[in-house]
Short mmCIF file of C-alpha atoms in Angstrom, two decimals:
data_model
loop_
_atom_site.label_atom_id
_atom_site.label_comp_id
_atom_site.label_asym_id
_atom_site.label_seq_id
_atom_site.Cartn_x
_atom_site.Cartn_y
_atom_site.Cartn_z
CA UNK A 1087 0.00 0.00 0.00
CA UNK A 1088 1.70 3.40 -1.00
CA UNK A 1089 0.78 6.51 0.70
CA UNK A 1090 -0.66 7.55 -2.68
CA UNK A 1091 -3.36 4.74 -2.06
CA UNK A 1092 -3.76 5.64 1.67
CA UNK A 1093 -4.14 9.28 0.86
CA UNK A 1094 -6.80 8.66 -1.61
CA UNK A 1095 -8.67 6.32 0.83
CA UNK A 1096 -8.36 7.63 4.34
CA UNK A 1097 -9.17 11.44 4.50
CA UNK A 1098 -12.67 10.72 2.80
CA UNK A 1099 -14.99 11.17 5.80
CA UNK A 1100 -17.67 9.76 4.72
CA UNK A 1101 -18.55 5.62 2.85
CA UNK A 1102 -20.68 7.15 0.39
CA UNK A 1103 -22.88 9.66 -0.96
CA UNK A 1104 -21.40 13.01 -1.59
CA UNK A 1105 -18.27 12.38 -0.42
CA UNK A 1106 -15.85 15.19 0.68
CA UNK A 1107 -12.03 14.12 -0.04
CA UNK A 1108 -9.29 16.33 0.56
CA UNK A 1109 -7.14 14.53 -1.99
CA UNK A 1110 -5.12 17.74 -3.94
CA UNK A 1111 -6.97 18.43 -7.36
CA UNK A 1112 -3.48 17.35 -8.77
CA UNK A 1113 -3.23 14.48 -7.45
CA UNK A 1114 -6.48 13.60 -8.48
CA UNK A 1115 -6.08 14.32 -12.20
CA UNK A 1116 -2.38 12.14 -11.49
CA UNK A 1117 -4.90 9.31 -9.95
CA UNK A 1118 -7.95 9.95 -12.52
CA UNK A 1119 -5.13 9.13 -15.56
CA UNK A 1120 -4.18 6.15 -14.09
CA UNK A 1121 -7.49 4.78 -13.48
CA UNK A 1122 -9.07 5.96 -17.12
CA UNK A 1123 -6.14 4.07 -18.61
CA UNK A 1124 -7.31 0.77 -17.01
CA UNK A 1125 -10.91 1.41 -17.55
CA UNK A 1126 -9.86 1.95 -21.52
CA UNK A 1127 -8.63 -1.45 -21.26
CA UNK A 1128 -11.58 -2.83 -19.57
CA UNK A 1129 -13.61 -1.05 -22.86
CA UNK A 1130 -11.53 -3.16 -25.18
CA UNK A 1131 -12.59 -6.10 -23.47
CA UNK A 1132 -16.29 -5.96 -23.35
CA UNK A 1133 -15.75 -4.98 -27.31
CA UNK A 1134 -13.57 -8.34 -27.60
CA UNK A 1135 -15.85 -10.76 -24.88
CA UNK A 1136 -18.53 -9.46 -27.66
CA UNK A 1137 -17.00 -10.44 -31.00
CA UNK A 1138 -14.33 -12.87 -30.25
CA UNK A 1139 -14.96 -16.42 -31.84
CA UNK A 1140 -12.30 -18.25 -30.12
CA UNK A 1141 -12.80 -21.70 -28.85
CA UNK A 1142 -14.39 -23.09 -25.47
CA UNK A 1143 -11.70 -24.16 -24.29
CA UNK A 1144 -9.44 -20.72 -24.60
CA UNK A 1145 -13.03 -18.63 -23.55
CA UNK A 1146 -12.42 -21.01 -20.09
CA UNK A 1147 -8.87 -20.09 -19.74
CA UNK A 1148 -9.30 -16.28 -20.75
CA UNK A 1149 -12.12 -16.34 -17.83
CA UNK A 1150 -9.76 -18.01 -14.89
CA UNK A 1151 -7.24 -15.60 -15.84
CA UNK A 1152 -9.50 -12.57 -15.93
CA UNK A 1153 -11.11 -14.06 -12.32
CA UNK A 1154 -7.48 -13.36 -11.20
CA UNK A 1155 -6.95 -10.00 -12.38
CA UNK A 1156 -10.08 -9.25 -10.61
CA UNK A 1157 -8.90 -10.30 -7.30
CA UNK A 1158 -5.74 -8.17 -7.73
CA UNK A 1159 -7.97 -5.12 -8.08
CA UNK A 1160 -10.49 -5.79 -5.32
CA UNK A 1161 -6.95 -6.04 -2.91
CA UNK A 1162 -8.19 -2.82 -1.80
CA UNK A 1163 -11.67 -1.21 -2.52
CA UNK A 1164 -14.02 1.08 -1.63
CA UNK A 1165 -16.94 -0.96 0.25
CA UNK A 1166 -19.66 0.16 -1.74
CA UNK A 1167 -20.32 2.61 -5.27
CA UNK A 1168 -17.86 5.56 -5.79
CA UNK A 1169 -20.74 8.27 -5.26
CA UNK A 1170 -19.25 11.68 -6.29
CA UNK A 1171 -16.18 13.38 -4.27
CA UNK A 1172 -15.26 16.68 -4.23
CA UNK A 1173 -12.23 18.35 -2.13
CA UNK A 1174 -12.22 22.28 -1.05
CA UNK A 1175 -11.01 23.38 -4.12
CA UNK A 1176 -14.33 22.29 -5.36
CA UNK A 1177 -13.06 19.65 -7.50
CA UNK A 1178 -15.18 16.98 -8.15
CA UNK A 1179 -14.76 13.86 -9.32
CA UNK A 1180 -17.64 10.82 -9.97
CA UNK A 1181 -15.63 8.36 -11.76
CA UNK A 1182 -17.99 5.34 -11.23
CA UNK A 1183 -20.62 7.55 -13.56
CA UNK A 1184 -22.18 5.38 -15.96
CA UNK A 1185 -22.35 7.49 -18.76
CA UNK A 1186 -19.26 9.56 -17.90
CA UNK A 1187 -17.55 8.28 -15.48
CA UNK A 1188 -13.73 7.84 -16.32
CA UNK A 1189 -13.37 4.66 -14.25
CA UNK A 1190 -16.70 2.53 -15.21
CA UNK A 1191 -16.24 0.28 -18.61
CA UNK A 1192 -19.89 1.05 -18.98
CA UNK A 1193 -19.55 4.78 -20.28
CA UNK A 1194 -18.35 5.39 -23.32
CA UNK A 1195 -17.66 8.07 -21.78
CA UNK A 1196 -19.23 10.97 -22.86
CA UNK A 1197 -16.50 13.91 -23.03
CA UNK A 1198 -19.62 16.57 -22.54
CA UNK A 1199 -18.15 20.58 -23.70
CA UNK A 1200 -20.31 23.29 -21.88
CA UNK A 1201 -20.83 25.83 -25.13
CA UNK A 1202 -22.93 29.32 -25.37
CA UNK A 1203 -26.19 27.66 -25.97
CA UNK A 1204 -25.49 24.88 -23.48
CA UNK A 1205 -23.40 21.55 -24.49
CA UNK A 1206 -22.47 19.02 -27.09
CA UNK A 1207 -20.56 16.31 -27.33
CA UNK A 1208 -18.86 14.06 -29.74
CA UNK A 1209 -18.97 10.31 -29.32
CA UNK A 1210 -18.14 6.83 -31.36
CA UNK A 1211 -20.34 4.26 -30.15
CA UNK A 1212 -19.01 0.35 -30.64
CA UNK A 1213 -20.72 -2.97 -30.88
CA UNK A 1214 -21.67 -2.63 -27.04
CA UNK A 1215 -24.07 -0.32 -27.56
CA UNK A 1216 -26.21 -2.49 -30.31
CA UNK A 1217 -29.78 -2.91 -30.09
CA UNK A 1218 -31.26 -3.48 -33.67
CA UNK A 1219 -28.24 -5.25 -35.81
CA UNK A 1220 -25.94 -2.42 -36.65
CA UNK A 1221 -27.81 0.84 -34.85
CA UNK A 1222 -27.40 1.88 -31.77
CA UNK A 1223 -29.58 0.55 -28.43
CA UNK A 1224 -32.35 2.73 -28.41
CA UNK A 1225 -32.53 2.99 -24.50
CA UNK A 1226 -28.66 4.06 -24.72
CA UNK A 1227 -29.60 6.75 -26.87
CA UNK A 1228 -32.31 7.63 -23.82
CA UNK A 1229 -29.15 7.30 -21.83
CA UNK A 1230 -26.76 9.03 -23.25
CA UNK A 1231 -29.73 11.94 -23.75
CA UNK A 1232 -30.88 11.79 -20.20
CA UNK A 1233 -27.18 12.70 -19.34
CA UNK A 1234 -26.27 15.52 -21.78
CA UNK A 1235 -29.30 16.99 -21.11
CA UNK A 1236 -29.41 16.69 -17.53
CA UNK A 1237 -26.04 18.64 -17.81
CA UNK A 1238 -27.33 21.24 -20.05
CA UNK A 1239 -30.19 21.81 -17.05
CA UNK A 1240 -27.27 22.04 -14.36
CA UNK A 1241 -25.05 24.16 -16.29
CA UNK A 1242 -21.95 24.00 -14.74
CA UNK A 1243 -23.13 24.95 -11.13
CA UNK A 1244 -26.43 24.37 -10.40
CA UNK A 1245 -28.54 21.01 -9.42
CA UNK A 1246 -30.91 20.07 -11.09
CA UNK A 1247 -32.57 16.69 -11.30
CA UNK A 1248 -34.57 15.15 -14.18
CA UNK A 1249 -38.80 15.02 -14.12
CA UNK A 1250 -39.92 14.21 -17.08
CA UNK A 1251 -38.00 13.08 -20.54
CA UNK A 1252 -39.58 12.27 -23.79
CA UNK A 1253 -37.44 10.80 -26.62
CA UNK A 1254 -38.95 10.69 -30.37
CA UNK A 1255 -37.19 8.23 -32.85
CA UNK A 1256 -37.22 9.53 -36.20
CA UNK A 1257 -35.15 6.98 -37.38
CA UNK A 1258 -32.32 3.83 -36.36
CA UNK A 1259 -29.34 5.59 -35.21
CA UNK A 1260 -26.14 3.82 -36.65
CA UNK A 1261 -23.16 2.79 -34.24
CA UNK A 1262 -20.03 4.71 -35.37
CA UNK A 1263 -19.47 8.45 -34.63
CA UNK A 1264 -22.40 10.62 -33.41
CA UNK A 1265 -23.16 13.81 -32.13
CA UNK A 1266 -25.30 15.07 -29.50
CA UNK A 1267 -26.47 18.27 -28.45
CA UNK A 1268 -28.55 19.81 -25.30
CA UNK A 1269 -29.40 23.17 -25.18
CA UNK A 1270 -31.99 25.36 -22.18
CA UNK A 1271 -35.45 26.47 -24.29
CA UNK A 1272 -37.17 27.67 -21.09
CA UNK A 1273 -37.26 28.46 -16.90
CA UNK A 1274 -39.67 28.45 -15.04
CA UNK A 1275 -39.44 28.97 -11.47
CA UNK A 1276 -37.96 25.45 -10.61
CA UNK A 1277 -38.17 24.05 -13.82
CA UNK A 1278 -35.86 23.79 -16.37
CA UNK A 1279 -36.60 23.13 -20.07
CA UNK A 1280 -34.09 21.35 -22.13
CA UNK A 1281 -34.31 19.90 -26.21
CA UNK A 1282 -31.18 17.20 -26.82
CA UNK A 1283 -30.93 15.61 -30.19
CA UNK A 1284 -28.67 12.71 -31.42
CA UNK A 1285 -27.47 12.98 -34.90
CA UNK A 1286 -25.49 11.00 -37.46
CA UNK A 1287 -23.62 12.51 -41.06
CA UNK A 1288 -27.03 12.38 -42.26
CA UNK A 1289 -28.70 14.55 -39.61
CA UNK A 1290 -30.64 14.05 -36.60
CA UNK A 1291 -32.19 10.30 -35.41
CA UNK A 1292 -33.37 11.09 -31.89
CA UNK A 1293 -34.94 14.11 -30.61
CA UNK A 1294 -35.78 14.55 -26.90
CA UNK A 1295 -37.59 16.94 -24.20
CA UNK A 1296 -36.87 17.39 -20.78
CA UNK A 1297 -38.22 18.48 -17.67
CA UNK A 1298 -35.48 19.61 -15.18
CA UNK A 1299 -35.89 20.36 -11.66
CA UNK A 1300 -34.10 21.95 -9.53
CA UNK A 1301 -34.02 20.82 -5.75
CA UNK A 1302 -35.86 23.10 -3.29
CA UNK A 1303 -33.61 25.33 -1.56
CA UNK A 1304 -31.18 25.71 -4.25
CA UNK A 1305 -29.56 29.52 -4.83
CA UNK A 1306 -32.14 31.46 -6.38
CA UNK A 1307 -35.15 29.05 -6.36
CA UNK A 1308 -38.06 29.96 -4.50
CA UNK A 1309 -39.22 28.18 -1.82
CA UNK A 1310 -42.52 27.08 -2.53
CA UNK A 1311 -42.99 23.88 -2.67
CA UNK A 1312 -46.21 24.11 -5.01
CA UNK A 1313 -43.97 25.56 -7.83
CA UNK B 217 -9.35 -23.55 -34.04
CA UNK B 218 -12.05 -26.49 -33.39
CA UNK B 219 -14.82 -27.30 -35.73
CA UNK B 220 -17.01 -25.92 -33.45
CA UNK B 221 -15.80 -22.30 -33.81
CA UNK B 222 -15.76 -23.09 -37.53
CA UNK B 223 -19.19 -23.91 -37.15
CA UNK B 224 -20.31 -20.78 -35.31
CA UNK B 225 -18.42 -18.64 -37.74
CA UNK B 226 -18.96 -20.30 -41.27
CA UNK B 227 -22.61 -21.01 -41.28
CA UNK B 228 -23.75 -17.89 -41.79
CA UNK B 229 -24.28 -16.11 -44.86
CA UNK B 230 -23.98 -12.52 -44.01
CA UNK B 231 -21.77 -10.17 -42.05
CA UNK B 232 -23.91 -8.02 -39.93
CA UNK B 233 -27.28 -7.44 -39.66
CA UNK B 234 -29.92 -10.19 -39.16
CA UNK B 235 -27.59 -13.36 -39.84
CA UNK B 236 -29.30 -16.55 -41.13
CA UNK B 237 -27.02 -19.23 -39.34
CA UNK B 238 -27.02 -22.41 -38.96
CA UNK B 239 -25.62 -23.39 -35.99
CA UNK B 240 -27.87 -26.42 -34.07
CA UNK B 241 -29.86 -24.90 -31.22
CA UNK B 242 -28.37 -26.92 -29.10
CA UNK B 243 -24.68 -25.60 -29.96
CA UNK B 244 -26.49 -22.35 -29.75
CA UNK B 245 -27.17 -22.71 -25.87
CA UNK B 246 -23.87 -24.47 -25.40
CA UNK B 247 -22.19 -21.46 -26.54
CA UNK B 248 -24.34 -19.36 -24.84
CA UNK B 249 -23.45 -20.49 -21.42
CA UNK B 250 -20.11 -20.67 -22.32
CA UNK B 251 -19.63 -16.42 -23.47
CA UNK B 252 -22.12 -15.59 -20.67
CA UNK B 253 -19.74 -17.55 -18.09
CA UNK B 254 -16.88 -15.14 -19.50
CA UNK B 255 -19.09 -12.01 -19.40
CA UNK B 256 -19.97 -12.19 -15.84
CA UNK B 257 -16.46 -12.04 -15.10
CA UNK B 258 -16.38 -8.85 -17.29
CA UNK B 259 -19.10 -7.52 -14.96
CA UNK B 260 -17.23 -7.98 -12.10
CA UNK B 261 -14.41 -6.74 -13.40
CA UNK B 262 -16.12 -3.36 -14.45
CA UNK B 263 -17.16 -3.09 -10.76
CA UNK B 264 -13.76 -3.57 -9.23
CA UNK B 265 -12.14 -1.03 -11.75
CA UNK B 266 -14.75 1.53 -10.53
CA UNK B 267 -13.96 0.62 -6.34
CA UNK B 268 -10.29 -0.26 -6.45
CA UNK B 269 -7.81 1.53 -4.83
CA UNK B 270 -5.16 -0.92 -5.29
CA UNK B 271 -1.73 1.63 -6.35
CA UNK B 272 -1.04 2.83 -9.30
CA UNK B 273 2.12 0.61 -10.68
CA UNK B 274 -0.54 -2.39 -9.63
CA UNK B 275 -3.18 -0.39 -11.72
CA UNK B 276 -0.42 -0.40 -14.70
CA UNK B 277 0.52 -4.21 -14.14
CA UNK B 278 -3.00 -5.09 -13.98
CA UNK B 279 -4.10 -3.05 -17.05
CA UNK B 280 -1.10 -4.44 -19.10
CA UNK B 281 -2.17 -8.23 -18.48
CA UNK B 282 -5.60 -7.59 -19.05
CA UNK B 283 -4.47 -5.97 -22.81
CA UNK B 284 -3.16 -9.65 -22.91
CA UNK B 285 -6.49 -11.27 -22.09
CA UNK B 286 -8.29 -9.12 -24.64
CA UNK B 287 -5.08 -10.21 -27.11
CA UNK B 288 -5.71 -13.36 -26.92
CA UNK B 289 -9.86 -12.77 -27.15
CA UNK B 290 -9.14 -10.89 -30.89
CA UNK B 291 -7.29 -14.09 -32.19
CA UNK B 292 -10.17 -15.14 -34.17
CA UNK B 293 -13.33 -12.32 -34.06
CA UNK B 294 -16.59 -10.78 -35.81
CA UNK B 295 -15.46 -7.79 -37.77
CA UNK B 296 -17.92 -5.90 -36.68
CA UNK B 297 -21.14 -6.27 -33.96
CA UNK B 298 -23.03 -9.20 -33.30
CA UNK B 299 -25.86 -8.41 -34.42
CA UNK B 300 -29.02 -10.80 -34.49
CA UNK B 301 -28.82 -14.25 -35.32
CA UNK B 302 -31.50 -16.87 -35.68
CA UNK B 303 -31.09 -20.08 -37.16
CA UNK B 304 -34.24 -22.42 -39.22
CA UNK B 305 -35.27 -23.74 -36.10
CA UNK B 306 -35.89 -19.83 -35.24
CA UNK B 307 -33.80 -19.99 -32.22
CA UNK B 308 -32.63 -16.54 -32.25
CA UNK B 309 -29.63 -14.64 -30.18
CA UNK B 310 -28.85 -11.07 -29.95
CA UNK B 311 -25.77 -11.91 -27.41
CA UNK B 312 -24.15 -8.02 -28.09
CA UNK B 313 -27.44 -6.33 -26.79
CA UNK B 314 -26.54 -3.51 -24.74
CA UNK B 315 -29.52 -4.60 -22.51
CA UNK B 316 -30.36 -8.24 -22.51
CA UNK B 317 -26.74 -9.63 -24.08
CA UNK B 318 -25.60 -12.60 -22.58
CA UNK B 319 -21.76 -11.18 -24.17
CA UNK B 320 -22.14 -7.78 -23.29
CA UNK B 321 -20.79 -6.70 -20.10
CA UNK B 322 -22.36 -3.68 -20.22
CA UNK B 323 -26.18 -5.35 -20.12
CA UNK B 324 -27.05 -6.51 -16.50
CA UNK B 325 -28.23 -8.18 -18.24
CA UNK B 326 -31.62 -7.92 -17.65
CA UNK B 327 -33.70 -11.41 -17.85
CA UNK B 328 -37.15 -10.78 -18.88
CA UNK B 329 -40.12 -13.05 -18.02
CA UNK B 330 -43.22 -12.66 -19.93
CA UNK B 331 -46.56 -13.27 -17.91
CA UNK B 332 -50.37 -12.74 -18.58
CA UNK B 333 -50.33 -9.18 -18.61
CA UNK B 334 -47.23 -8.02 -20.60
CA UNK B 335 -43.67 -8.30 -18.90
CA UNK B 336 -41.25 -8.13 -15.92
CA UNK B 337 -37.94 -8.49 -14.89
CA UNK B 338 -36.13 -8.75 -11.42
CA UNK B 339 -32.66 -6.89 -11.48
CA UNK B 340 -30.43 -6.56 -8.74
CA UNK B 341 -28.01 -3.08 -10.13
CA UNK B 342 -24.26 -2.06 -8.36
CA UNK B 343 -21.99 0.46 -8.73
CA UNK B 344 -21.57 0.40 -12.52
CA UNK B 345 -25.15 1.48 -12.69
CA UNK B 346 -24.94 4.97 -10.79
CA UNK B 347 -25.58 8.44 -11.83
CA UNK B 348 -26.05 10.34 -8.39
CA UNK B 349 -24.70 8.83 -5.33
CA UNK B 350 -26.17 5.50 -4.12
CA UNK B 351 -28.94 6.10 -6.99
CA UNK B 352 -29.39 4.44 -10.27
CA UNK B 353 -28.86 7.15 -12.90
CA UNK B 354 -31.62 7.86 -14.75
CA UNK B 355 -30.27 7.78 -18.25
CA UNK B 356 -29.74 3.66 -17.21
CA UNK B 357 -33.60 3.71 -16.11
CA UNK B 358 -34.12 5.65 -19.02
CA UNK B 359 -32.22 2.65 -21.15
CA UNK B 360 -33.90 -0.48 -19.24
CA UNK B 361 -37.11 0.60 -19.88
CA UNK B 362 -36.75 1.41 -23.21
CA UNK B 363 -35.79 -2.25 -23.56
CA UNK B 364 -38.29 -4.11 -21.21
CA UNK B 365 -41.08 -1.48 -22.74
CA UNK B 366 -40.46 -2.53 -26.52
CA UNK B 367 -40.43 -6.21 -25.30
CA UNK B 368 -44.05 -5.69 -24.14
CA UNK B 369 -45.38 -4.39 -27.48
CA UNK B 370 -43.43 -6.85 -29.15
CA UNK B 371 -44.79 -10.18 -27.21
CA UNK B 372 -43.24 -13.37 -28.15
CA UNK B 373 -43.13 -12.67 -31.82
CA UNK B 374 -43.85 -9.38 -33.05
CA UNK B 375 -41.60 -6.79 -34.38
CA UNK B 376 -42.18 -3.09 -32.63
CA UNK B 377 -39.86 -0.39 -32.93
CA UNK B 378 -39.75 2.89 -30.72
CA UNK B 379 -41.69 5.68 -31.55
CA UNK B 380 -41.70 7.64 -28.41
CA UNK B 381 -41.31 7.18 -24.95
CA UNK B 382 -41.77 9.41 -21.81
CA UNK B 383 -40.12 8.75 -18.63
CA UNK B 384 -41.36 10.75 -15.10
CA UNK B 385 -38.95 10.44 -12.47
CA UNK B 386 -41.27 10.05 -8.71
CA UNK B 387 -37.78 9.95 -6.62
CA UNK B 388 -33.90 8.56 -6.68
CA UNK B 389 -34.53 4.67 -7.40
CA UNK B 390 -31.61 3.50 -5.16
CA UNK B 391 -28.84 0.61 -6.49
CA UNK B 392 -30.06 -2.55 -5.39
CA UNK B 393 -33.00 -5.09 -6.11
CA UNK B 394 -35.54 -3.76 -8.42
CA UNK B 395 -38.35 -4.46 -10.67
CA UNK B 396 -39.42 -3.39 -14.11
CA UNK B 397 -42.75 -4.15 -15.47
CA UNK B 398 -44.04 -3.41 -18.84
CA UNK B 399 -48.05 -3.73 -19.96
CA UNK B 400 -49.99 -3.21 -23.44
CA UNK B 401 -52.80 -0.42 -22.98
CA UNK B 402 -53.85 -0.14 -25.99
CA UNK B 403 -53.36 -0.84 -29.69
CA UNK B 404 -54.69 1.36 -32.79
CA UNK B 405 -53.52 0.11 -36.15
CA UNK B 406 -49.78 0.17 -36.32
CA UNK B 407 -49.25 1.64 -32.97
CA UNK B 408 -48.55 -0.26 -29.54
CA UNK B 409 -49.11 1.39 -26.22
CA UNK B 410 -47.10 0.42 -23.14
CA UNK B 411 -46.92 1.23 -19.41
CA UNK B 412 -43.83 0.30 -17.87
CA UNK B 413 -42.30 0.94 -14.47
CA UNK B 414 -39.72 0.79 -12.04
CA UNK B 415 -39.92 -0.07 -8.55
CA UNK B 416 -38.00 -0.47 -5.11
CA UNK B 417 -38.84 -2.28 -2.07
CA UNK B 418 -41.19 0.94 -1.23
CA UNK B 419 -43.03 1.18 -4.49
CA UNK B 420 -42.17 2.83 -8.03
CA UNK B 421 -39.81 5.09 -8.38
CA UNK B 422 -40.19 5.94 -12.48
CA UNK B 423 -43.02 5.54 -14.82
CA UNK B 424 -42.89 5.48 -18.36
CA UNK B 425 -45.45 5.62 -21.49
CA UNK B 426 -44.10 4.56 -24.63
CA UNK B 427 -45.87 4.07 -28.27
CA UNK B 428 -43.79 1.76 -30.11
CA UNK B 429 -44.69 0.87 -33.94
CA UNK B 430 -44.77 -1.68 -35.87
CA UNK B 431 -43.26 -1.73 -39.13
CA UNK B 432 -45.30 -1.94 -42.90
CA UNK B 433 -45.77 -5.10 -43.68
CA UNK B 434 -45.66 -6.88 -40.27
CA UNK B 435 -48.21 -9.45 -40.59
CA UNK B 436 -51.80 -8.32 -40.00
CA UNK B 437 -50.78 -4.78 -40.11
CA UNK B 438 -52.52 -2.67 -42.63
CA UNK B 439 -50.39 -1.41 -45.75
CA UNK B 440 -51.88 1.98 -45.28
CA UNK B 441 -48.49 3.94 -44.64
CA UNK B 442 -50.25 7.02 -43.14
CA UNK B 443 -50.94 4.75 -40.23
#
């Protein structure tokens, strides 16, 4: 155990939630590297435990040896998710995100860019995200949405949780390089209203609505709990 | 490279897409147990890369031996996704669904049970699965019911594809056991509508109407294409 590891593990105050970590925001980015590198890997697996067609036999070896590499990693481990930590130079990390997180295999990860009208980002989604042969899941592209959007509501300070999302499919999205957007249309008191769209070369495939609201109590809300 | 890989790999007739191939059912389920043996591991794997806080050279060691693993995976490989198979007994698999594949390590996967009134599935989801902390994030309910939603309309043999779905988030729906459930409301023409949920220990947490359609030519669907 280095004192990299310990500092990292033991001036977190708290097993979950919001957790507040007074790891350096350098050290952090050092760790955050480290761990994205790994979880790149991991990607390339779930892409090849997908597609490979090698035999029974080497599928049963490649799993005992993978079982292995899995007990080296849980060593040491948090005891539960990674929530989201943040130290008091408001840095925050959530690296066990599913659709960003720079740690979890499951996100592609969105890279999400904050721009004037509110944020986009640029994404190249494999054979792990297949629903209908060759397009893309159509509940990932709810998920990936949900996300963006969700982000677009929050800007980059405030809260905001999702109420309501519709998603209309105007057509299969393909895997391979997409875009999507998110961008605020309306306030209202608490709520937030956010469009997102998913588009390929050919233009957009998914267009979606949202509903965001932020919590009671936040800066600048009113406190009535009818609105 | 046995004749059984041979056989998974040289039956079929086309690349991607829905593949005619004619591998025996019985091979089919063989295989299937075998990938969804490796997969699992995958899925623990994912988890301990998001919770380990083993050091960082061990991070590097254990990244490098896992490019091995995925090395030796890409010896013999699909060149693209999975896509859908089905073979002339009509024993179909979709094993690279993002949701239900028994390959991907990105699916729970979720198992889905079809009962008198439309569909459920028990899920039990960790720390891969979180958006904020200790909660599912809601671009993964988003995703699951999307899936579980457009098995509903679909049944046991239909084809159905999204037209629109609405989500309304009721509270956080916490990692852990859940339930999804998806129901048929109504049907006019081409169009399917479904009720689907998701629910904790203390009830549902989101609700979601979908209208999924099926596609022109579907049998007993009329030809009229302003339907």
């Amino acid at each position: 155990m280095t004192s990299r590891q310990s500092s990292l593990r033991e001036s977190s105050w708290q097993a979950g939630g919001f957790v507040r970590d007074e790891t350096p925001t350098a050290e952090v980015e050092r760790r955050e590297a480290v761990i994205e590198s790994l979880a790149g890997t991991v990607r390339d697996l779930i892409d090849a435990t997908i597609r490979t067609t090698v035999d029974d036999d080497e599928i049963h070896r490649v799993r005992d040896d993978l079982a292995a590499l899995v007990a080296r990693l849980r060593a040491s481990e948090l005891p539960g998710p990674a929530g989201v930590r943040f130290n008091s130079e408001l840095r925050a990390w959530n690296w066990g995100n599913a659709v960003v997180g720079a740690a979890n295999g499951i996100a592609p990860p969105l890279r999400i860019v904050h721009d004037a009208d509110g944020c986009h980002a640029d994404v190249v989604l494999g054979a792990a995200y297949e629903g209908p042969p060759g397009l893309v899941h159509g509940g990932v592209s709810a998920m990936l949405l949900d996300h963006i959007m969700g982000e677009t509501a929050s800007g980059r300070r405030r809260t905001a949780f999702t109420g309501t999302l519709t998603m209309r499919y105007r057509r299969g999205t393909p895997l391979g390089p997409l875009r999507l957007e998110g961008r605020v249309t309306g306030e209202e008191r608490r709520k937030i209203f956010v469009a997102g769209s998913i588009s390929d070369a050919e233009g957009v495939t998914v267009e979606a609505e949202g509903i965001f609201i932020q919590p009671l109590g936040a800066p600048g809300v009113a406190e009535d709990p009818s609105t």
